[in-house]
Short mmCIF file of C-alpha atoms in Angstrom, two decimals:
data_model
loop_
_atom_site.label_atom_id
_atom_site.label_comp_id
_atom_site.label_asym_id
_atom_site.label_seq_id
_atom_site.Cartn_x
_atom_site.Cartn_y
_atom_site.Cartn_z
CA MET A 1 15.41 -11.92 16.63
CA LEU A 2 15.41 -9.34 13.80
CA VAL A 3 11.49 -9.64 13.68
CA ALA A 4 11.09 -9.68 17.13
CA VAL A 5 13.16 -6.44 17.56
CA GLY A 6 11.24 -4.88 14.44
CA THR A 7 7.85 -5.69 15.98
CA VAL A 8 8.77 -4.11 19.50
CA ILE A 9 10.12 -0.85 18.26
CA ARG A 10 6.93 -0.39 16.24
CA ILE A 11 4.44 -1.07 18.96
CA PRO A 12 4.14 2.47 19.99
CA GLN A 13 3.29 3.50 16.47
CA LEU A 14 0.10 1.31 16.61
CA PHE A 15 -1.40 4.05 18.70
CA HIS A 16 -0.42 7.01 16.66
CA SER A 17 -3.17 9.07 14.75
CA LEU A 18 -3.45 8.46 11.18
CA ASN A 19 -3.11 12.01 10.33
CA GLY A 20 0.65 11.50 9.40
CA THR A 21 1.92 11.11 5.64
CA HIS A 22 -0.73 10.30 3.17
CA PRO A 23 -3.67 10.80 5.62
CA PHE A 24 -5.92 10.74 2.79
CA ARG A 25 -5.22 6.83 2.09
CA GLN A 26 -4.69 5.73 5.57
CA THR A 27 -7.86 7.15 6.57
CA GLN A 28 -9.59 5.90 3.34
CA THR A 29 -8.80 2.26 4.75
CA ALA A 30 -9.82 2.72 8.21
CA LEU A 31 -12.85 4.27 7.60
CA VAL A 32 -14.11 1.34 5.67
CA ALA A 33 -12.96 -0.95 8.23
CA ARG A 34 -14.78 1.09 11.11
CA ASN A 35 -18.01 1.26 8.97
CA TYR A 36 -17.81 -2.59 8.59
CA ALA A 37 -17.38 -2.99 12.34
CA GLU A 38 -20.33 -0.67 13.02
CA ARG A 39 -22.72 -1.45 10.02
CA GLY A 40 -22.01 -5.21 9.13
CA ILE A 41 -19.41 -6.79 7.03
CA ASP A 42 -20.54 -7.26 3.29
CA LEU A 43 -17.71 -7.69 0.99
CA LEU A 44 -19.48 -6.71 -1.91
CA HIS A 45 -19.89 -3.34 -0.69
CA THR A 46 -17.13 -0.95 0.39
CA PRO A 47 -19.05 1.78 2.59
CA LEU A 48 -16.79 4.81 2.17
CA THR A 49 -19.00 7.41 3.57
CA VAL A 50 -17.79 10.55 1.95
CA PHE A 51 -20.21 10.69 -0.82
CA GLY A 52 -23.56 10.83 0.81
CA GLU A 53 -26.15 8.47 2.33
CA GLY A 54 -25.10 4.59 1.83
CA SER A 55 -22.27 5.41 -0.68
CA ASP A 56 -20.66 2.38 -1.63
CA VAL A 57 -17.33 3.10 -3.22
CA PRO A 58 -15.33 -0.47 -4.25
CA MET A 59 -11.88 0.22 -4.89
CA GLU A 60 -9.49 -2.81 -4.11
CA PHE A 61 -11.52 -5.94 -2.75
CA PRO A 62 -11.86 -5.07 0.91
CA LEU A 63 -10.88 -8.19 2.33
CA VAL A 64 -8.15 -6.45 4.59
CA GLN A 65 -10.41 -3.67 5.80
CA ALA A 66 -12.80 -6.72 7.00
CA VAL A 67 -10.04 -8.34 8.93
CA ALA A 68 -9.53 -5.10 10.84
CA ALA A 69 -13.34 -4.86 11.45
CA LEU A 70 -13.06 -8.14 13.27
CA LEU A 71 -10.68 -6.52 15.54
CA VAL A 72 -12.73 -3.30 16.06
CA ARG A 73 -15.49 -5.47 17.12
CA LEU A 74 -13.25 -6.97 19.79
CA GLY A 75 -12.86 -3.56 21.20
CA LEU A 76 -9.79 -2.00 19.22
CA SER A 77 -10.22 1.40 17.62
CA ALA A 78 -10.13 1.46 13.76
CA ASP A 79 -6.71 3.31 13.94
CA VAL A 80 -5.01 0.57 16.09
CA ALA A 81 -6.70 -2.41 14.45
CA MET A 82 -5.65 -1.14 10.76
CA ARG A 83 -2.10 -0.69 12.11
CA LEU A 84 -2.02 -3.97 13.72
CA VAL A 85 -3.26 -5.80 10.64
CA GLY A 86 -0.44 -3.76 8.81
CA LEU A 87 2.26 -4.64 11.22
CA VAL A 88 1.58 -8.41 11.33
CA SER A 89 1.39 -8.40 7.41
CA PHE A 90 4.72 -6.53 7.28
CA GLN A 91 6.36 -9.12 9.35
CA ALA A 92 4.79 -12.02 7.85
CA ALA A 93 6.45 -10.46 4.57
CA ALA A 94 9.55 -10.17 6.17
CA LEU A 95 9.66 -13.86 7.48
CA LEU A 96 8.46 -14.98 3.68
CA LEU A 97 11.32 -12.75 2.19
CA PHE A 98 13.84 -14.45 4.40
CA ALA A 99 12.65 -18.00 3.46
CA LEU A 100 12.96 -17.04 -0.14
CA ALA A 101 16.39 -15.46 0.01
CA LEU A 102 17.52 -18.24 2.12
CA ARG A 103 16.66 -20.74 -0.79
CA TRP A 104 17.91 -18.52 -3.76
CA HIS A 105 20.78 -16.45 -2.50
CA GLY A 106 21.94 -18.15 1.11
CA ARG A 107 21.97 -17.13 4.71
CA ARG A 108 24.10 -13.92 4.80
CA VAL A 109 22.04 -12.30 1.91
CA ALA A 110 18.87 -13.29 3.72
CA VAL A 111 19.78 -11.60 6.77
CA ILE A 112 21.19 -8.45 5.13
CA ALA A 113 17.72 -8.26 3.17
CA VAL A 114 15.72 -8.61 6.35
CA VAL A 115 17.53 -6.08 8.19
CA LEU A 116 17.39 -3.70 5.55
CA LEU A 117 13.54 -4.26 5.08
CA GLU A 118 12.92 -4.21 9.01
CA PHE A 119 15.04 -1.30 9.77
CA SER A 120 15.07 1.40 6.80
CA PRO A 121 13.36 4.61 7.38
CA PHE A 122 11.14 3.77 4.75
CA THR A 123 9.56 0.68 6.45
CA MET A 124 9.94 2.41 10.01
CA LEU A 125 7.39 4.69 8.71
CA TRP A 126 5.08 2.39 6.50
CA GLY A 127 5.71 -1.03 8.53
CA ALA A 128 2.61 -0.27 10.66
CA ALA A 129 0.48 1.88 8.66
CA SER A 130 -3.29 1.72 7.99
CA LEU A 131 -2.69 0.58 4.35
CA ILE A 132 -3.43 -2.87 2.34
CA GLU A 133 0.13 -2.70 0.84
CA PHE A 134 1.90 -5.20 3.01
CA PRO A 135 -1.04 -7.61 3.47
CA THR A 136 -0.99 -7.96 -0.31
CA VAL A 137 3.04 -7.99 -0.39
CA ALA A 138 2.88 -10.95 2.30
CA LEU A 139 0.36 -12.77 0.01
CA ALA A 140 2.50 -12.17 -2.97
CA LEU A 141 5.67 -13.48 -1.36
CA ALA A 142 3.52 -16.53 -0.10
CA MET A 143 2.76 -17.15 -3.93
CA VAL A 144 6.33 -16.92 -4.94
CA LEU A 145 7.73 -19.18 -2.14
CA GLY A 146 5.03 -21.64 -2.24
CA LEU A 147 5.38 -22.11 -6.32
CA ASP A 148 9.21 -22.03 -6.14
CA HIS A 149 8.96 -25.24 -3.78
CA TRP A 150 6.22 -26.83 -6.25
CA PHE A 151 8.51 -26.20 -9.40
CA ALA A 152 11.37 -27.64 -7.60
CA GLY A 153 9.61 -30.81 -6.93
CA GLY A 154 7.48 -30.14 -3.79
CA ARG A 155 4.21 -31.69 -2.62
CA TRP A 156 0.86 -30.53 -3.93
CA TRP A 157 0.41 -28.51 -0.94
CA TRP A 158 2.91 -26.04 -1.94
CA LEU A 159 0.85 -25.60 -5.41
CA ALA A 160 -2.30 -25.08 -3.42
CA ALA A 161 -0.65 -22.62 -0.77
CA GLY A 162 0.74 -20.50 -3.67
CA ALA A 163 -2.41 -20.58 -5.87
CA VAL A 164 -4.67 -19.37 -3.27
CA SER A 165 -2.21 -16.73 -1.98
CA GLY A 166 -1.58 -15.70 -5.49
CA ALA A 167 -5.54 -15.44 -5.93
CA LEU A 168 -6.07 -13.30 -2.90
CA ALA A 169 -3.05 -11.11 -3.71
CA PHE A 170 -4.46 -10.26 -7.18
CA LEU A 171 -7.84 -9.54 -5.72
CA VAL A 172 -6.61 -7.31 -2.89
CA LYS A 173 -4.31 -5.29 -4.80
CA VAL A 174 -3.40 -5.95 -8.38
CA THR A 175 -1.03 -3.01 -8.78
CA THR A 176 1.32 -4.75 -6.61
CA MET A 177 1.66 -7.76 -8.65
CA PRO A 178 3.78 -7.35 -11.59
CA ALA A 179 6.76 -7.27 -9.32
CA PHE A 180 5.99 -10.74 -8.15
CA MET A 181 5.00 -12.08 -11.51
CA LEU A 182 8.59 -11.50 -12.51
CA LEU A 183 9.87 -13.17 -9.70
CA LEU A 184 7.50 -16.15 -10.32
CA ALA A 185 8.71 -16.04 -13.89
CA GLY A 186 12.43 -16.09 -12.40
CA SER A 187 11.49 -18.83 -10.14
CA GLY A 188 10.28 -21.06 -12.93
CA ALA A 189 12.96 -20.30 -15.31
CA ALA A 190 15.80 -20.89 -12.88
CA VAL A 191 14.41 -24.38 -12.27
CA ILE A 192 14.08 -25.01 -15.82
CA PHE A 193 17.79 -24.31 -16.37
CA GLN A 194 18.70 -26.23 -13.22
CA GLN A 195 16.43 -29.30 -13.92
CA GLY A 196 16.13 -29.41 -17.57
CA LEU A 197 13.08 -28.68 -19.40
CA ARG A 198 11.66 -32.09 -20.22
CA GLN A 199 11.61 -32.67 -16.39
CA SER A 200 10.08 -29.46 -14.88
CA TRP A 201 8.00 -27.72 -17.64
CA ARG A 202 4.76 -29.27 -16.57
CA ARG A 203 5.33 -28.26 -12.99
CA VAL A 204 6.23 -24.74 -14.12
CA LEU A 205 3.25 -24.39 -16.48
CA VAL A 206 0.81 -25.76 -14.14
CA GLY A 207 2.07 -23.63 -11.17
CA GLY A 208 2.25 -20.41 -12.81
CA ALA A 209 -1.18 -20.97 -14.29
CA ALA A 210 -2.76 -21.89 -11.13
CA ALA A 211 -1.03 -18.80 -9.62
CA VAL A 212 -1.62 -16.06 -12.30
CA VAL A 213 -4.78 -16.95 -14.31
CA PRO A 214 -7.46 -17.19 -11.42
CA GLY A 215 -5.73 -14.19 -9.91
CA LEU A 216 -6.10 -12.17 -13.15
CA ALA A 217 -9.56 -13.12 -13.72
CA LEU A 218 -10.85 -12.60 -10.21
CA ALA A 219 -9.01 -9.17 -10.42
CA ALA A 220 -10.85 -8.44 -13.79
CA VAL A 221 -14.11 -9.31 -12.49
CA TRP A 222 -14.01 -7.32 -9.43
CA THR A 223 -12.63 -4.20 -11.56
CA VAL A 224 -15.70 -4.52 -13.89
CA TYR A 225 -18.16 -4.83 -10.92
CA ALA A 226 -16.50 -2.06 -8.97
CA ASP A 227 -16.69 0.35 -12.18
CA HIS A 228 -20.49 -0.46 -12.70
CA ILE A 229 -20.90 0.39 -8.82
CA LYS A 230 -19.25 3.72 -9.14
CA ALA A 231 -20.61 4.76 -12.48
CA GLY A 232 -23.87 4.69 -11.05
CA ASN A 233 -23.45 7.51 -8.72
CA PRO A 234 -22.71 10.90 -10.11
CA ALA A 235 -20.41 11.64 -7.07
CA THR A 236 -18.04 8.49 -7.88
CA ALA A 237 -18.10 8.30 -11.64
CA PHE A 238 -14.60 9.89 -11.53
CA LEU A 239 -13.40 6.88 -10.09
CA THR A 240 -13.90 4.34 -12.57
CA SER A 241 -10.91 2.58 -14.16
CA SER A 242 -11.30 4.49 -17.58
CA ALA A 243 -11.33 7.90 -15.71
CA LEU A 244 -8.28 7.04 -13.80
CA ARG A 245 -6.38 5.63 -16.58
CA ASP A 246 -3.93 8.94 -16.56
CA TRP A 247 -3.97 8.83 -12.91
CA ASN A 248 -2.85 5.34 -12.90
CA PHE A 249 -0.43 5.01 -15.75
CA GLY A 250 0.81 8.76 -16.13
CA THR A 251 0.89 10.70 -18.97
CA LEU A 252 3.57 10.93 -21.90
CA GLU A 253 4.38 14.49 -20.73
CA GLN A 254 4.92 13.02 -17.29
CA ARG A 255 6.96 9.99 -18.71
CA LEU A 256 9.31 12.26 -20.54
CA ASP A 257 9.94 14.57 -17.54
CA ILE A 258 13.24 13.62 -15.95
CA THR A 259 12.15 15.00 -12.54
CA SER A 260 9.49 12.47 -12.09
CA TYR A 261 12.21 9.52 -12.40
CA ALA A 262 14.39 11.56 -9.92
CA THR A 263 11.46 12.03 -7.45
CA ILE A 264 11.04 8.02 -7.37
CA MET A 265 14.74 7.41 -7.42
CA GLN A 266 15.29 10.05 -4.17
CA ARG A 267 12.84 8.11 -2.10
CA ILE A 268 14.60 4.63 -2.85
CA THR A 269 18.03 6.07 -2.17
CA ASP A 270 17.16 8.25 0.89
CA GLU A 271 14.74 6.25 2.49
CA ILE A 272 16.00 2.39 1.65
CA VAL A 273 19.30 1.90 0.16
CA GLY A 274 21.53 4.83 0.94
CA PRO A 275 23.44 7.54 -0.75
CA HIS A 276 23.86 7.38 -4.76
CA ALA A 277 22.40 4.12 -5.00
CA LEU A 278 25.76 2.63 -4.42
CA THR A 279 24.31 -0.67 -2.88
CA LEU A 280 21.93 -1.14 -6.06
CA PHE A 281 24.86 -0.83 -8.50
CA ALA A 282 26.65 -3.34 -6.52
CA GLY A 283 23.64 -5.59 -6.49
CA LEU A 284 23.75 -4.92 -10.43
CA ALA A 285 27.30 -6.34 -10.48
CA ALA A 286 26.66 -9.25 -8.37
CA VAL A 287 23.82 -10.32 -10.46
CA ALA A 288 26.11 -10.05 -13.34
CA LEU A 289 28.67 -11.98 -12.02
CA GLY A 290 26.60 -14.78 -10.31
CA LEU A 291 28.26 -18.09 -10.30
CA THR A 292 25.55 -20.05 -12.02
CA LEU A 293 22.93 -19.27 -14.54
CA ALA A 294 20.05 -19.94 -12.20
CA ASP A 295 21.92 -17.19 -9.86
CA ARG A 296 21.95 -14.73 -12.62
CA ILE A 297 18.11 -15.50 -13.65
CA ARG A 298 17.01 -15.05 -9.92
CA GLY A 299 19.00 -11.83 -9.60
CA LEU A 300 17.44 -10.24 -12.85
CA ALA A 301 14.07 -11.28 -11.56
CA TRP A 302 14.72 -8.86 -8.62
CA VAL A 303 16.21 -6.33 -10.89
CA GLY A 304 12.91 -6.62 -12.94
CA ALA A 305 10.93 -6.29 -9.84
CA VAL A 306 12.62 -3.03 -8.78
CA ILE A 307 12.08 -1.50 -12.46
CA VAL A 308 9.26 -2.63 -14.06
CA THR A 309 6.14 -1.97 -11.61
CA PRO A 310 7.00 1.83 -11.08
CA LEU A 311 7.47 2.20 -14.80
CA LEU A 312 4.17 0.43 -15.51
CA PHE A 313 2.10 2.38 -12.81
CA PHE A 314 4.28 5.55 -13.09
CA ASN A 315 2.04 8.49 -11.84
CA LEU A 316 1.09 6.31 -8.97
CA TYR A 317 4.97 6.00 -7.74
CA VAL A 318 5.69 9.62 -8.38
CA ARG A 319 2.56 10.70 -6.57
CA HIS A 320 2.58 8.35 -3.61
CA SER A 321 5.59 7.45 -1.67
CA TYR A 322 3.79 4.34 0.06
CA TYR A 323 3.55 2.72 -3.59
CA LEU A 324 7.19 1.53 -3.07
CA CYS A 325 5.99 -0.91 -0.37
CA ALA A 326 5.40 -3.21 -3.36
CA ILE A 327 9.12 -3.30 -4.31
CA VAL A 328 10.66 -2.58 -1.24
CA PRO A 329 11.41 -6.30 -0.92
CA ALA A 330 12.89 -6.31 -4.15
CA VAL A 331 14.97 -3.00 -3.44
CA ALA A 332 16.37 -4.40 -0.12
CA MET A 333 17.10 -7.92 -1.84
CA LEU A 334 19.14 -6.34 -4.60
CA ALA A 335 20.96 -4.03 -2.08
CA ALA A 336 21.59 -7.20 0.17
CA LEU A 337 23.18 -8.72 -3.15
CA GLY A 338 25.45 -5.92 -3.61
CA LEU A 339 26.46 -5.55 0.13
CA ASP A 340 26.96 -9.46 0.16
CA GLY A 341 29.05 -8.98 -2.81
CA VAL A 342 31.46 -6.22 -1.33
CA ALA A 343 31.87 -8.59 1.80
CA ARG A 344 32.83 -11.60 -0.41
CA LEU A 345 35.87 -9.36 -1.18
CA ALA A 346 37.37 -10.05 2.39
CA ARG A 347 39.45 -13.02 2.86
CA ASP A 348 37.75 -15.27 5.10
CA ARG A 349 34.07 -15.75 6.75
CA THR A 350 34.92 -13.82 9.77
CA HIS A 351 36.11 -10.67 7.92
CA GLN A 352 33.29 -11.11 5.53
CA ALA A 353 30.68 -11.18 8.33
CA ILE A 354 32.25 -8.01 9.56
CA VAL A 355 32.43 -6.25 6.29
CA ALA A 356 28.85 -7.15 5.55
CA GLY A 357 27.79 -5.87 9.17
CA VAL A 358 29.41 -2.54 8.86
CA ALA A 359 28.42 -1.88 5.49
CA THR A 360 24.77 -2.57 6.25
CA LEU A 361 24.70 -0.32 9.26
CA PHE A 362 26.55 2.63 6.80
CA VAL A 363 23.87 2.24 4.73
CA LEU A 364 21.09 2.29 7.34
CA ALA A 365 22.53 5.29 8.99
CA ASN A 366 22.92 7.15 5.84
CA SER A 367 19.36 6.62 5.14
CA ALA A 368 18.28 7.90 8.48
CA ILE A 369 20.20 11.15 8.26
CA SER A 370 19.14 11.96 4.81
CA PRO A 371 16.20 14.52 4.40
CA LEU A 372 13.50 12.15 3.46
CA GLY A 373 14.93 9.66 5.94
CA ARG A 374 15.00 12.01 8.90
CA ASN A 375 11.35 12.75 8.10
CA ASP A 376 10.34 8.95 8.18
CA ILE A 377 12.05 8.64 11.61
CA LYS A 378 10.49 11.67 13.15
CA GLU A 379 7.12 10.49 12.12
CA TRP A 380 7.76 6.91 13.42
CA ARG A 381 8.72 8.54 16.74
CA THR A 382 6.01 11.29 17.14
CA GLU A 383 2.53 11.05 16.85
CA PRO A 384 1.09 13.57 14.39
CA PRO A 385 -1.93 15.52 15.93
CA PRO A 386 -5.56 15.11 14.45
CA PRO A 387 -6.62 17.87 12.04
CA GLU A 388 -7.84 20.81 13.81
CA ALA A 389 -11.12 21.03 11.60
CA ALA A 390 -12.02 17.63 12.76
CA SER A 391 -12.16 18.77 16.13
CA VAL A 392 -14.32 21.47 15.20
CA LEU A 393 -16.73 19.17 13.72
CA ALA A 394 -16.81 16.77 16.39
CA ALA A 395 -17.31 19.39 19.02
CA HIS A 396 -19.92 21.43 17.45
CA THR A 397 -22.15 19.09 15.61
CA ASP A 398 -24.30 16.20 17.13
CA PRO A 399 -23.03 12.67 16.87
CA GLY A 400 -24.75 11.00 13.75
CA SER A 401 -24.98 14.41 12.14
CA LYS A 402 -24.39 14.38 8.29
CA ILE A 403 -22.03 17.15 7.01
CA ILE A 404 -21.80 18.88 3.53
CA LEU A 405 -18.14 19.43 3.03
CA ILE A 406 -16.63 21.69 -0.02
CA GLY A 407 -13.14 22.43 -1.20
CA CYS A 408 -11.96 19.17 0.80
CA ASP A 409 -11.54 17.16 -2.38
CA TRP A 410 -12.88 13.68 -1.53
CA SER A 411 -10.33 12.99 1.29
CA PRO A 412 -11.82 11.06 4.09
CA VAL A 413 -9.62 12.50 6.78
CA LEU A 414 -12.32 14.77 8.08
CA PRO A 415 -15.24 12.35 8.21
CA TYR A 416 -12.90 9.78 9.84
CA PHE A 417 -11.50 11.82 12.54
CA SER A 418 -14.76 13.69 13.15
CA HIS A 419 -16.81 10.21 12.96
CA ARG A 420 -19.41 11.85 10.83
CA ASP A 421 -20.75 10.62 7.46
CA ALA A 422 -20.62 13.27 4.75
CA VAL A 423 -21.05 14.26 1.33
CA MET A 424 -18.07 15.86 -0.47
CA PHE A 425 -18.25 18.13 -3.68
CA ARG A 426 -15.62 18.36 -5.80
CA ARG A 427 -17.21 20.42 -8.75
CA ALA A 428 -18.74 23.75 -8.69
CA ASP A 429 -22.09 22.83 -7.44
CA GLY A 430 -23.90 19.95 -5.89
CA ARG A 431 -27.18 19.92 -8.00
CA GLU A 432 -26.43 16.92 -9.94
CA TYR A 433 -25.97 14.87 -6.58
CA TRP A 434 -29.10 16.46 -5.06
CA GLU A 435 -31.35 15.47 -7.70
CA HIS A 436 -30.65 11.69 -7.04
CA ALA A 437 -30.37 11.88 -3.40
CA GLY A 438 -33.03 10.59 -0.97
CA ASP A 439 -33.85 12.24 2.14
CA VAL A 440 -31.64 15.43 2.57
CA THR A 441 -32.86 16.91 5.95
CA ASP A 442 -30.22 14.74 7.94
CA TYR A 443 -27.64 17.29 6.29
CA GLY A 444 -27.88 19.70 9.04
CA TRP A 445 -24.08 21.32 8.69
CA LEU A 446 -21.91 22.49 6.01
CA TYR A 447 -18.08 22.90 6.20
CA ALA A 448 -15.79 24.69 3.91
CA CYS A 449 -12.24 23.82 3.57
CA LYS A 450 -11.64 26.55 1.41
CA ASP A 451 -13.50 30.12 1.40
CA ALA A 452 -16.51 29.48 -0.99
CA ASP A 453 -20.20 30.50 -1.03
CA PRO A 454 -22.02 27.72 0.46
CA ARG A 455 -25.24 28.15 -1.49
CA PRO A 456 -24.33 26.36 -4.53
CA TYR A 457 -23.79 23.28 -2.81
CA LEU A 458 -27.00 23.24 -0.59
CA PRO A 459 -30.07 20.71 -1.21
CA PRO A 460 -33.08 22.47 -2.84
CA GLY A 461 -35.02 24.82 -0.58
CA ALA A 462 -32.00 24.78 2.20
CA ALA A 463 -30.35 27.73 3.69
CA ALA A 464 -26.99 27.94 5.40
CA THR A 465 -26.21 30.35 8.26
CA PRO A 466 -22.91 30.90 9.99
CA SER A 467 -22.49 28.96 13.08
CA GLY A 468 -19.89 31.12 14.79
CA GLN A 469 -17.22 28.92 14.23
CA PRO A 470 -14.83 29.36 11.29
CA SER A 471 -15.86 27.76 7.76
CA LEU A 472 -18.87 26.04 9.84
CA TRP A 473 -22.38 26.66 8.60
CA ARG A 474 -25.77 25.52 10.12
CA VAL A 475 -28.02 24.18 7.37
CA THR A 476 -31.63 24.53 7.70
CA HIS A 477 -34.37 22.79 5.38
CA ALA A 478 -37.65 24.34 4.13
CA GLY A 479 -40.89 22.92 5.87
#
């Protein structure tokens, strides 16, 4: 019932523009899906057409985009297709979280966790987003649940399901996985303490290795391949793993800045767990007071999942609020343990259920009226308009036109909404790119997101003349 309600209230959001929060990332994902649908699916190539003709920009393995492309071919727009894949994955994650919580902590904790997951402002915004986050989370939870069954003596198909899910999760988005590796470790450790080392160590060792080793190997191979492709194009060399080290992990200066931690914590409190993180502190107390050692081990696994992944990929969590998708199941679970602990103070089951329900509603209400929570709810309810510049490009350039974009970073927003291929320049000029480009005569337009002289960005022998539209120039080629 909770999943059904959560699905219904997100259906209007499927038809919203992707020009909301973090449009850069949402359109980046949808653009690849649309190009796959229009130009053919090839998982070894990622057609992110913002770096010129045939630009191939492999980031994560594009399995999610390929699935969305199949829906586009059935007649859905890329916006709707990607949001639909995101929503289905989010609800699959909710069901898997419920199943795991039911095994580890009981029905009341499972219900509270799913309520928080379904109806927190954070997931109201991101539960149907054009992202690969929740597809990865669903695969990762399937890994943990499958192997938890296997560790405890389940049949071989639990091992197979967990191993395959884990390998795909690592491949689709490896930065999501540290949280779930900790959950997997907690599952194995709890089983060892429950059943004894002699009886369970082989299953735990085989299951852990089957999930983690192939996944890490696939992720490593894909990363090496992706770096090789990106390093071969002067326009994309800045996106290799080595070039993005500080971007991914953060700098020492950033890690010593208390405001960076406050930024992450405010998102968690405002958008998920309520004021002052009281539910998380209650969750920590519930973990410490767990009835059995296995309960405490599993609780500590949730705590570790909340803490370790943001600390590892620090800058990503500071810069991008949607990265919390990777740990929102753990955050919801820890808060649920805290709320259940408070409810247990009541004298009987009926009063405990009432306390749990009222406390959960209080948390959701306070999150919804917080500054960040209000913004999330507003965007869930209201469709953001497409960017005006994209409307200008679509109206004043011919379909199929290729556009030079300057001063726009490498954001796919304008190419996506205008449905135009582009080459986007981030540096002071475009000479290095044009030296290696093929036929440049297809680039008939230039658009400047910021005031700039267009001449340094033009192909050799080309000239730019004002089109009559602000920031839009007509490009003509010699001969």
